[in-house]
Short mmCIF file of C-alpha atoms and ligand atoms in Angstrom, two decimals:
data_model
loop_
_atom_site.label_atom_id
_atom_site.label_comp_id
_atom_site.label_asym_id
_atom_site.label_seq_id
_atom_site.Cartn_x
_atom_site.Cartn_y
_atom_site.Cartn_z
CA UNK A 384 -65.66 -87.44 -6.42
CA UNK A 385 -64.17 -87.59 -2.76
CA UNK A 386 -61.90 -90.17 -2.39
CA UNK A 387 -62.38 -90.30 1.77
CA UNK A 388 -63.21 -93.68 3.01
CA UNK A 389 -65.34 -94.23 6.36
CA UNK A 390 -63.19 -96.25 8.86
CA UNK A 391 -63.77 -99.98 9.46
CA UNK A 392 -64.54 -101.50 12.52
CA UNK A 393 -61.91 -103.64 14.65
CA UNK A 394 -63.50 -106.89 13.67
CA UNK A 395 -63.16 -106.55 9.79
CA UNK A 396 -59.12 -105.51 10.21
CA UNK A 397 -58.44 -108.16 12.61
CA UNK A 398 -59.97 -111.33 10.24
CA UNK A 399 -58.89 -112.10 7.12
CA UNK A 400 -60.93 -113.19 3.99
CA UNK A 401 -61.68 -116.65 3.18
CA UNK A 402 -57.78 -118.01 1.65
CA UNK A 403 -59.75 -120.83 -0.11
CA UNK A 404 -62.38 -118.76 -1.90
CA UNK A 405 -58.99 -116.26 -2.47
CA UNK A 406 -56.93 -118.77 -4.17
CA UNK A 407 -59.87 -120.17 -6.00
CA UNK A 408 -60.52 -116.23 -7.07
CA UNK A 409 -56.53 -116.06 -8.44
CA UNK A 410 -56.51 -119.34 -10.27
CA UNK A 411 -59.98 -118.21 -12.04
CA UNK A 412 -58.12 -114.82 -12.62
CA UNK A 413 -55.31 -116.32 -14.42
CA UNK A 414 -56.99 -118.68 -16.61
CA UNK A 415 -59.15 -116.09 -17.52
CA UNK A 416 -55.72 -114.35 -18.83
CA UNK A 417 -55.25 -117.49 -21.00
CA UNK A 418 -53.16 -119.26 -18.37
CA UNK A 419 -53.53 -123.41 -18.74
CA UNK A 420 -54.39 -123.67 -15.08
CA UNK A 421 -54.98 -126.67 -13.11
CA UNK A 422 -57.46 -126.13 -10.53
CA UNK A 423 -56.80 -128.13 -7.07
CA UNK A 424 -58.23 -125.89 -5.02
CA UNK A 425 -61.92 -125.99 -4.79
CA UNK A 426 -64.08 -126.71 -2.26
CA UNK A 427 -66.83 -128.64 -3.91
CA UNK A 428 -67.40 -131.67 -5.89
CA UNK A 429 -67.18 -132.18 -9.86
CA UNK A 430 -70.76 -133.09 -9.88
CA UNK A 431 -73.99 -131.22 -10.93
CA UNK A 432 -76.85 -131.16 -8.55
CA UNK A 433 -79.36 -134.05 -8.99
CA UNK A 434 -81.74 -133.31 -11.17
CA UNK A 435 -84.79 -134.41 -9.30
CA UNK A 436 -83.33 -131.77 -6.44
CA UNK A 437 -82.88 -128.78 -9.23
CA UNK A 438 -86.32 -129.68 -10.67
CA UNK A 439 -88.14 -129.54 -6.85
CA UNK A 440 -86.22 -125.90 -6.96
CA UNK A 441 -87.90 -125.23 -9.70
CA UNK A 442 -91.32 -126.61 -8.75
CA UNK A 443 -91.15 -124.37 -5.55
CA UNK A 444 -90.86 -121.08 -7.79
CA UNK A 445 -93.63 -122.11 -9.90
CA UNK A 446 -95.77 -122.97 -7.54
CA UNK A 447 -94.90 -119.51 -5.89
CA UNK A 448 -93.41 -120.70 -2.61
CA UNK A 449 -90.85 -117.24 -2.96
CA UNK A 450 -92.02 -115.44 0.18
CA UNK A 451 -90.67 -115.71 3.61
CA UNK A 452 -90.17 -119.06 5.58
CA UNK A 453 -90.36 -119.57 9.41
CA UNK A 454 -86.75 -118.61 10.49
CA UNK A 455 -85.30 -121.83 11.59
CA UNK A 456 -86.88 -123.43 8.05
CA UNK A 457 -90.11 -125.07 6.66
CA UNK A 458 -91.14 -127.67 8.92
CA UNK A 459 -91.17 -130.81 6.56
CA UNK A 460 -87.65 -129.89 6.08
CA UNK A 461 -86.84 -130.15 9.48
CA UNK A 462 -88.80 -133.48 9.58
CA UNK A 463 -86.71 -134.44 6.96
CA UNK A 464 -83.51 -133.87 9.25
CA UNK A 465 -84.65 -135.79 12.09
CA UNK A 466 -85.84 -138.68 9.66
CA UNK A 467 -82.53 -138.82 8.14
CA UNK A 468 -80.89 -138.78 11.40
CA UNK A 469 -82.92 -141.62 12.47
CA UNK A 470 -82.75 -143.58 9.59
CA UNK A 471 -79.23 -143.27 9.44
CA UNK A 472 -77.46 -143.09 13.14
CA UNK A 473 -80.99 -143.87 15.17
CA UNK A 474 -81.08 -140.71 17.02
CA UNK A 475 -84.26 -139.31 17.89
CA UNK A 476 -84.44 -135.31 17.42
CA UNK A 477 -87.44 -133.34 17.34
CA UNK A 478 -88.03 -131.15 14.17
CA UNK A 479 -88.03 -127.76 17.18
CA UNK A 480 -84.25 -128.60 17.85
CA UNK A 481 -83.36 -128.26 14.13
CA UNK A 482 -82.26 -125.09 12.73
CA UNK A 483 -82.02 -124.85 8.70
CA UNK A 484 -79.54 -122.10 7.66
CA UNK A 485 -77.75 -120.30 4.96
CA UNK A 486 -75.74 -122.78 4.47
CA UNK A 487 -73.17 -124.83 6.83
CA UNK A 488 -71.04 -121.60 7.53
CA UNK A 489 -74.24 -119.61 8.58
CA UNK A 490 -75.23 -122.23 11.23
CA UNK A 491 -71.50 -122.20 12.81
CA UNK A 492 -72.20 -118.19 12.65
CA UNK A 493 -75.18 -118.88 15.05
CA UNK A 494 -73.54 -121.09 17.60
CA UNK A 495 -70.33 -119.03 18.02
CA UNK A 496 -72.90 -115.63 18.17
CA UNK A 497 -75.37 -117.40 20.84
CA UNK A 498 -72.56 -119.06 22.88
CA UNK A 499 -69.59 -116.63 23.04
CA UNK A 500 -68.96 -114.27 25.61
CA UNK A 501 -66.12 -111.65 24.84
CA UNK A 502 -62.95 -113.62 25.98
CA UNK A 503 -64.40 -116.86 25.90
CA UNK A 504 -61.95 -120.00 24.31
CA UNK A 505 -62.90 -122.50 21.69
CA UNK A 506 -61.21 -125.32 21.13
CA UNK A 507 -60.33 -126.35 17.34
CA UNK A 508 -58.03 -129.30 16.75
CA UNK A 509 -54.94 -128.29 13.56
CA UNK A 510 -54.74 -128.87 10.78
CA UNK A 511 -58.88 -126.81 11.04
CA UNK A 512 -60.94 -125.69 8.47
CA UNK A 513 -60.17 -122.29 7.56
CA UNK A 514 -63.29 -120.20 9.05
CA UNK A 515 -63.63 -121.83 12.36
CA UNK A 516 -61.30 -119.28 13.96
CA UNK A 517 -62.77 -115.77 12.14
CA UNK A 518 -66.31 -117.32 13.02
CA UNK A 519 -65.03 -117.64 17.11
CA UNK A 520 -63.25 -114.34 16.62
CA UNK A 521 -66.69 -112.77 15.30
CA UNK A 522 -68.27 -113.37 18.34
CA UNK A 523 -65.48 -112.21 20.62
CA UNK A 524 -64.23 -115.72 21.23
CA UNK A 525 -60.54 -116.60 21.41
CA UNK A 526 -59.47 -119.49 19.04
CA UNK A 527 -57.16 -121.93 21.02
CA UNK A 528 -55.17 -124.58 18.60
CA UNK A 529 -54.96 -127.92 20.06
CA UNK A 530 -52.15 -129.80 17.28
CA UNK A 531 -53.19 -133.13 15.64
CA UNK A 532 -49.81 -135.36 14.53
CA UNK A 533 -49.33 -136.65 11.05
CA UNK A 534 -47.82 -139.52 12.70
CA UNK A 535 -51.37 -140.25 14.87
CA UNK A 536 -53.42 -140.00 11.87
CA UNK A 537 -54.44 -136.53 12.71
CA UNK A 538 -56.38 -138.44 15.24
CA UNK A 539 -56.59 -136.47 18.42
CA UNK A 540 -56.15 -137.55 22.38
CA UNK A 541 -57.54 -136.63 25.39
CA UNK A 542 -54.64 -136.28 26.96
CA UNK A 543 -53.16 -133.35 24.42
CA UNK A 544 -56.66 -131.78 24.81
CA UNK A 545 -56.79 -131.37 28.56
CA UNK A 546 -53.39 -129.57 28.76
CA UNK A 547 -55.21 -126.54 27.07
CA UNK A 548 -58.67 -126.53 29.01
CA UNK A 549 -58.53 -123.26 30.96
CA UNK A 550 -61.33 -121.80 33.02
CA UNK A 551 -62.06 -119.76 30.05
CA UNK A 552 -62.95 -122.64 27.56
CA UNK A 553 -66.07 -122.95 26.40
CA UNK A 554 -66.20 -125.62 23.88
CA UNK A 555 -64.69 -127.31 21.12
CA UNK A 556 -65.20 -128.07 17.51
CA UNK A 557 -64.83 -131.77 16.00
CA UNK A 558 -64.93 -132.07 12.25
CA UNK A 559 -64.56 -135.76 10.82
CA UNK A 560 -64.33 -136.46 7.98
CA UNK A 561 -61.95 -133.55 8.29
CA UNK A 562 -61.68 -130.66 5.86
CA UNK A 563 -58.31 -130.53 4.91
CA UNK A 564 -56.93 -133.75 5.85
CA UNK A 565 -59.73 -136.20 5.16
CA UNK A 566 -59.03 -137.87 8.75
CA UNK A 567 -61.68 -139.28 10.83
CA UNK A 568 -61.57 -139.53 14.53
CA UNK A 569 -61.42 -142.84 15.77
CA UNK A 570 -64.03 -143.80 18.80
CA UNK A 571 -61.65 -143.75 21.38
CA UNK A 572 -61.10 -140.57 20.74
CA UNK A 573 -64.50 -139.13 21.02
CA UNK A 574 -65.10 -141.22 24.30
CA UNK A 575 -62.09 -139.36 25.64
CA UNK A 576 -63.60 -135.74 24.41
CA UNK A 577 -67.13 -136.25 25.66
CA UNK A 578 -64.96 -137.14 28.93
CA UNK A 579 -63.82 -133.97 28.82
CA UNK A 580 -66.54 -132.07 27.46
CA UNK A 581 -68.71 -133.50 30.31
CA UNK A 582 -66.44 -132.74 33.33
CA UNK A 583 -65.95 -128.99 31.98
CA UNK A 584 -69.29 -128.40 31.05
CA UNK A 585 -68.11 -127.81 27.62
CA UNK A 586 -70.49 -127.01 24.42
CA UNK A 587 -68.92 -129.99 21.34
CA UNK A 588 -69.58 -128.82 18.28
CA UNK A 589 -69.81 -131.54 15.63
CA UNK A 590 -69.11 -130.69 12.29
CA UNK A 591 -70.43 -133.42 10.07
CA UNK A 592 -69.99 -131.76 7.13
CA UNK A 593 -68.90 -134.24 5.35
CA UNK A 594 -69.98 -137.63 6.91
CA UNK A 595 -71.64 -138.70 3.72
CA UNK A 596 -68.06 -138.56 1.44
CA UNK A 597 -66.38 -141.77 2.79
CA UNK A 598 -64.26 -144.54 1.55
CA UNK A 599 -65.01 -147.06 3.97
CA UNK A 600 -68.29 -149.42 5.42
CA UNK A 601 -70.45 -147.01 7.59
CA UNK A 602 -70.63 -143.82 8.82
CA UNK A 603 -67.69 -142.18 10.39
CA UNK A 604 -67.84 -142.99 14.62
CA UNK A 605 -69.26 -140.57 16.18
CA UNK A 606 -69.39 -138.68 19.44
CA UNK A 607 -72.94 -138.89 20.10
CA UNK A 608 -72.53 -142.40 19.78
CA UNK A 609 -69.77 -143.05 21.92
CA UNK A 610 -71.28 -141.31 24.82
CA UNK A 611 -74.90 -140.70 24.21
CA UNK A 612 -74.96 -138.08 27.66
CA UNK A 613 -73.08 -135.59 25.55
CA UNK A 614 -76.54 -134.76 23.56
CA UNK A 615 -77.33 -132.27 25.88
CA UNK A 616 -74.52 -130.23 25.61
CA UNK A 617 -73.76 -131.19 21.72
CA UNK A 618 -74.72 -128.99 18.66
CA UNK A 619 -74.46 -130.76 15.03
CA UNK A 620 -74.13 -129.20 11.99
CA UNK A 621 -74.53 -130.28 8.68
CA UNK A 622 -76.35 -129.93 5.30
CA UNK A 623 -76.36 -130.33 1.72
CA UNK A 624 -73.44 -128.70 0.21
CA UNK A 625 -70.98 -131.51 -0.14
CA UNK A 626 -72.86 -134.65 0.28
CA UNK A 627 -75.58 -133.59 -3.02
CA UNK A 628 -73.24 -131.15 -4.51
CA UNK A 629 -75.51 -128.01 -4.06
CA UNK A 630 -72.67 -125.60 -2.71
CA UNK A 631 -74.70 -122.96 -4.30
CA UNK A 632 -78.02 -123.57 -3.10
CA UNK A 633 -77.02 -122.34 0.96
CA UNK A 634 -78.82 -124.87 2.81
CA UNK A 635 -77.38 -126.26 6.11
CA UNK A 636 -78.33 -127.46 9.19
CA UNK A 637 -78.00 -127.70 13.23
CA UNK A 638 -79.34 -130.32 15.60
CA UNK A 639 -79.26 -129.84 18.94
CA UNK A 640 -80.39 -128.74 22.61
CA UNK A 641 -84.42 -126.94 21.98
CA UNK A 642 -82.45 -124.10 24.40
CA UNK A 643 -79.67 -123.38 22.05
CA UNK A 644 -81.48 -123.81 18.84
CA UNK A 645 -84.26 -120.89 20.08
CA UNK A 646 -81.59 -118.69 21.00
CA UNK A 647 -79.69 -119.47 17.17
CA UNK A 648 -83.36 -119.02 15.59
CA UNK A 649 -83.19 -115.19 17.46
CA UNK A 650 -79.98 -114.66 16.13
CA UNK A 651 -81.04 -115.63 12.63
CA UNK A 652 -84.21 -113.63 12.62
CA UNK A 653 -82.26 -110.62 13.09
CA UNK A 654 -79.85 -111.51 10.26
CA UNK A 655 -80.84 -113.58 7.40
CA UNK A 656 -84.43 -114.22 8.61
CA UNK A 657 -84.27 -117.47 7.12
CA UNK A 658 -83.02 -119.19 3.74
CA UNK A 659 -83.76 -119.14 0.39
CA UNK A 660 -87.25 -120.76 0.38
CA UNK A 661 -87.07 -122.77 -3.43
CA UNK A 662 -83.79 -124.06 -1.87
CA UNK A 663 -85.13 -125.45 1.08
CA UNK A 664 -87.85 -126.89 -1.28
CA UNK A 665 -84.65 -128.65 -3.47
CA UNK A 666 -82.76 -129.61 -0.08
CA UNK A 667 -86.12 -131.53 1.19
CA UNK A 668 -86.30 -133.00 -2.17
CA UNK A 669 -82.47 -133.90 -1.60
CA UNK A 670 -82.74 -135.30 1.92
CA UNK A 671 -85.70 -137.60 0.80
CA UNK A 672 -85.20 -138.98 -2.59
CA UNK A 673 -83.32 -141.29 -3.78
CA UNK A 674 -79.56 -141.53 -2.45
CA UNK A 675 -77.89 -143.35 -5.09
CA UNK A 676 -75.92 -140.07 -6.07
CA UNK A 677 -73.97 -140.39 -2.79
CA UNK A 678 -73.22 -143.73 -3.82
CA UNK A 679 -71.97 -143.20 -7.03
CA UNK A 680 -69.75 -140.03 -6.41
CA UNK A 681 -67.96 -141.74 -3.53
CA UNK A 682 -67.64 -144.65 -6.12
CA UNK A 683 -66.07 -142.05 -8.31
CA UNK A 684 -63.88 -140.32 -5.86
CA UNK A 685 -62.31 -143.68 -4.63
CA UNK A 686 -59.74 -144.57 -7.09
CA UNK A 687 -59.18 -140.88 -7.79
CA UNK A 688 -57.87 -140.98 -4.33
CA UNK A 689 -55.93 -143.84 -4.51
CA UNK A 690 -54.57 -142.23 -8.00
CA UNK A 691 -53.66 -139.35 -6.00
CA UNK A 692 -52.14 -140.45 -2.72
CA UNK A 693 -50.01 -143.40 -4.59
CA UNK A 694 -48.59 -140.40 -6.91
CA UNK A 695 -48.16 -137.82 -4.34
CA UNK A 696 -45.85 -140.87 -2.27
CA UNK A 697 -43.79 -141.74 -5.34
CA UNK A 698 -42.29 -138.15 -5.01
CA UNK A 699 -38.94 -137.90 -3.14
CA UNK A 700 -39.65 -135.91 -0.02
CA UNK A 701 -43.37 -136.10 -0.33
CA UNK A 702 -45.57 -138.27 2.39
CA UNK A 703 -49.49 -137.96 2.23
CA UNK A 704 -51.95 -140.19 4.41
CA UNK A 705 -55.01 -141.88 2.74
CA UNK A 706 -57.89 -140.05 3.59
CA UNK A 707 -60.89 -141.49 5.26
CA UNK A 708 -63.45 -139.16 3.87
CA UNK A 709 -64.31 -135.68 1.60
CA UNK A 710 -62.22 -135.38 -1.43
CA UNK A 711 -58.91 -133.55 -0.43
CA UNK A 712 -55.28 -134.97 0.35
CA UNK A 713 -52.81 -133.00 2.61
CA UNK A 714 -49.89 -134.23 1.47
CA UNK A 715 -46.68 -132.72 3.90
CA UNK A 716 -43.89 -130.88 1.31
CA UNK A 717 -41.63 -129.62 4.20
CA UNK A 718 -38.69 -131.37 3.17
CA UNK A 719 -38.47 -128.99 0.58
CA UNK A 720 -38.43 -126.05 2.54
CA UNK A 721 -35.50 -123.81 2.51
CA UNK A 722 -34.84 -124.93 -1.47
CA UNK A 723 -34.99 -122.49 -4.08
CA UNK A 724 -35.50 -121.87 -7.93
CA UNK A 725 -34.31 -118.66 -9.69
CA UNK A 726 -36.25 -115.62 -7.51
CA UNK A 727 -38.53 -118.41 -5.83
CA UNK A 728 -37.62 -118.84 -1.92
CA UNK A 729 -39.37 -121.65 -0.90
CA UNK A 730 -40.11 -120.91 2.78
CA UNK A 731 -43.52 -122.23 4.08
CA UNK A 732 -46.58 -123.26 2.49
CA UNK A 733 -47.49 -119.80 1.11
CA UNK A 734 -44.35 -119.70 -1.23
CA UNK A 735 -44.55 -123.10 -2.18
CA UNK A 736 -48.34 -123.28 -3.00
CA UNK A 737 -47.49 -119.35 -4.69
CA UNK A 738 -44.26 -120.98 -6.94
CA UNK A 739 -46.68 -124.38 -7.71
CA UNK A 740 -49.12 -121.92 -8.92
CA UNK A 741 -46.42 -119.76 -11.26
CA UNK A 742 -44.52 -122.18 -12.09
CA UNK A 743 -46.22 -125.27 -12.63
CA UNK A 744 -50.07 -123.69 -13.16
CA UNK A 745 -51.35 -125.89 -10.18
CA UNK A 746 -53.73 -123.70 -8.00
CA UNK A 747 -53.32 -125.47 -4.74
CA UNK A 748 -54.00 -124.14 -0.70
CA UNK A 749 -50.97 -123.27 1.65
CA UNK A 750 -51.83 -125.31 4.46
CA UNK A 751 -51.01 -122.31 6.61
CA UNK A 752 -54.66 -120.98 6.23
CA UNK A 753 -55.12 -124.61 7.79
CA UNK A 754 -53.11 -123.94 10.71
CA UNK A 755 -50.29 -126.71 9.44
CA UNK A 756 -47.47 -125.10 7.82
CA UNK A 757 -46.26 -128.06 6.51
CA UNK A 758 -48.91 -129.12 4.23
CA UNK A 759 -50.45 -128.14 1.06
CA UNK A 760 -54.27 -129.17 0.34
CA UNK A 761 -55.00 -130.61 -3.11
CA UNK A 762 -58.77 -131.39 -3.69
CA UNK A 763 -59.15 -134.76 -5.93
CA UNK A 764 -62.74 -133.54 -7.15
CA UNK A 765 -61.35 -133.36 -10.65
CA UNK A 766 -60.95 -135.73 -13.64
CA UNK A 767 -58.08 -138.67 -13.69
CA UNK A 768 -56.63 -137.05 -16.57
CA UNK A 769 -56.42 -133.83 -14.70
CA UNK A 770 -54.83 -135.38 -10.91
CA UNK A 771 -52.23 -137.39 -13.03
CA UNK A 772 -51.14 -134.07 -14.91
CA UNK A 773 -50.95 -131.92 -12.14
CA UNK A 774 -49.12 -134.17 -9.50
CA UNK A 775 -46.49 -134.71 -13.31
CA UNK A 776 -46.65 -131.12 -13.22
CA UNK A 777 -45.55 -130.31 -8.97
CA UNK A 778 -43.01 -133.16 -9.65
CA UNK A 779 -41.35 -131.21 -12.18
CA UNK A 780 -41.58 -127.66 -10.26
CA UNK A 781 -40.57 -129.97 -7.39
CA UNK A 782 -37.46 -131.43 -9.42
CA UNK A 783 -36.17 -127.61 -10.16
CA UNK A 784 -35.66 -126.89 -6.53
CA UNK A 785 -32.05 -126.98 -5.19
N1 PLP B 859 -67.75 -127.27 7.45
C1 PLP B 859 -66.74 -127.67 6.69
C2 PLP B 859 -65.71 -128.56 7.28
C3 PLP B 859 -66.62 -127.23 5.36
O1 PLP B 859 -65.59 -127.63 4.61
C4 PLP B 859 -67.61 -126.37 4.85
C5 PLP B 859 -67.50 -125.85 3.48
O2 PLP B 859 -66.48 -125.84 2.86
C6 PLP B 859 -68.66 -125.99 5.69
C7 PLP B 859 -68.71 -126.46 6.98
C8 PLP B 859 -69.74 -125.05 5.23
O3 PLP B 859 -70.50 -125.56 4.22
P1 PLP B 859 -71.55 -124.68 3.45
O4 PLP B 859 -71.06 -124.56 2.04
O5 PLP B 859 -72.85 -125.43 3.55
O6 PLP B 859 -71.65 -123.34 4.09
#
């Protein structure tokens, strides 16, 4: 057999693979091999899908609804969306500005595809969730960091903002709650965007991702809110994944501008066509049952936090905010940077999260695939028993480092 390969193109060499799904892949590697792993890594709640939402899956294969759907999604779905969004926030969308997708990621693939011109800038406040820049880069965009301070909150200000507006920029991308640090933008903030936004004629992409997973009264502020003459140049994007635990399922969704959304539904009819019919079925079955589950996993994930963050503090050299929302800490482990223990060089988040991992079995993510060397992201979606051995366990590997 020839062992030639056919060359790649550009875009594949230039992005990298997912470095959450990568460490996820190692840690399931090594327990595999026997290894007594403890799992921090994951992107997704310790909860089952509902069942009512599995069983309307179900109900949709038997009653044979397997074929294709209308590309941007069955239509009571997309009621569902803009009933949701009304009963919750009291905007008024119409179901032909919704786009259901495969997933979250899928509907980010859209916007950056139907917006980006080669050369074009996006703006993406650090610490960012890890496939915002490869999904700009995709589409020929250029991904320009705007820094967020652990000392603010990882709040962000207009002021840092507008120093890296260029004629180029195109738009920007909020995400509150925020995956990794949990942060959520505070009004003033989001008044001082939209400012921006407006005068520059920018596209603000609002990742809502995780607006459901919070620890206080409310929803999370929000831009559309603070300055309702953004809608028209505002794309949101959210879905199922995190807020009814159906990571596997691929539903997500964008609200926005009718222009935008038709020229996302073209994109999408040359890609995926449209997604997984029974699991648009289980997501409208999701979006209009009961929502008690919410309830009761942010009821769960509230003193696992606390458990966390309190533990995480009580190490020397250790400082980690209380997050606002989703179910990850990014706690800041710089001080021990420059330490080492037999062959392990602690230099940046990489070797640390790589020596946690050996030496401690903790699978954790180097917050450099965040875009904050500093950090490391743990995800609190596991049992009590399992946070309170694994933060024993980095304050041990911690301890051996001189
Ligand atoms: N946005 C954020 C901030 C996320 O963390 C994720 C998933 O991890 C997504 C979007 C995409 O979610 P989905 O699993 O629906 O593609």
């Amino acid at each position: 057999m020839s062992s030639k390969k056919i060359m790649l193109a550009d875009r594949v060499v230039q992005i990298a693979p997912s470095p959450t799904l990568a460490v996820n892949a190692k840690a399931k590697a090594l327990r595999a091999s026997g290894a007594d792993i403890l799992n921090f890594s994951v992107g997704e709640a310790d909860f089952q899908t509902p069942p009512h939402v599995c069983a309307a899956g179900k109900k949709a294969i038997d009653d044979g609804r397997t074929r294709y759907t209308p590309v941007p999604g069955i239509l009571g779905l997309r009621v569902a969306v803009c009933t949701a969004f009304e009963n919750d926030r009291g905007w008024v969308f119409e179901p032909e500005q919704v786009q259901v997708s495969c997933g979250g990621k899928q509907g980010l693939y859209n916007i950056f595809q139907a917006v980006l011109n080669p050369g074009d800038e996006v703006l993406i406040p650090a610490p960012y969730w890890v496939s915002y820049p490869p999904m700009v880069e995709l589409a020929g965009g250029v991904a320009v960091f705007v820094p967020l301070k652990e000392e603010n909150g990882f709040d962000l200000d207009g002021e840092t903002l507008s120093q890296y507006i260029t004629p180029r920029t195109r738009g920007i991308i909020l995400n509150s709650p925020s995956n990794p640090t949990g942060a959520i933008f505070s009004s003033k903030a989001l008044e001082q965007v939209a400012e921006l936004a407006l005068k520059n004629n920018l596209l603000v992409v609002s990742d809502d991702m995780y607006e459901k997973i919070i620890y206080g009264e409310g929803l999370p502020p929000h831009i559309l809110d603070a300055v309702p003459e953004i809608r028209s140049q505002l794309i949101i994007l959210n879905g199922v994944s995190k807020s009814f635990s159906m990571t596997g399922w691929r539903i997500g969704y964008s609200v926005g501008p009718r222009y935008l959304i038709d020229a996302m539904n073209k994109i999408q009819s040359q890609s995926t066509s449209n997604p997984a019919a029974p699991s648009q079925y289980a997501a409208l079955a999701a979006l209009t049952g009961p929502d008690d589950f919410i309830r009761r996993m942010n009821e769960s994930f509230l003193p696992r936090r606390q458990c966390i963050v309190d533990s995480l503090n009580s190490i020397e050299g250790v400082s980690c905010l209380l997050p606002g929302g989703a179910f990850y800490v990014f706690p800041n482990f710089s001080a021990y940077y420059g330490k080492s223990h037999e062959e392990a060089v602690i230099t940046d988040s990489v070797t640390l999260a790589d020596y946690l991992l050996d030496e401690a079995k903790v699978a954790t993510v180097p917050g450099a695939a965040f875009g904050a060397d500093n950090y490391i992201r743990i995800s609190f979606a596991a049992s009590m028993d399992v946070l309170k051995r694994g933060v024993k366990r980095i304050e041990r590997a911690l301890s051996l480092l001189k």
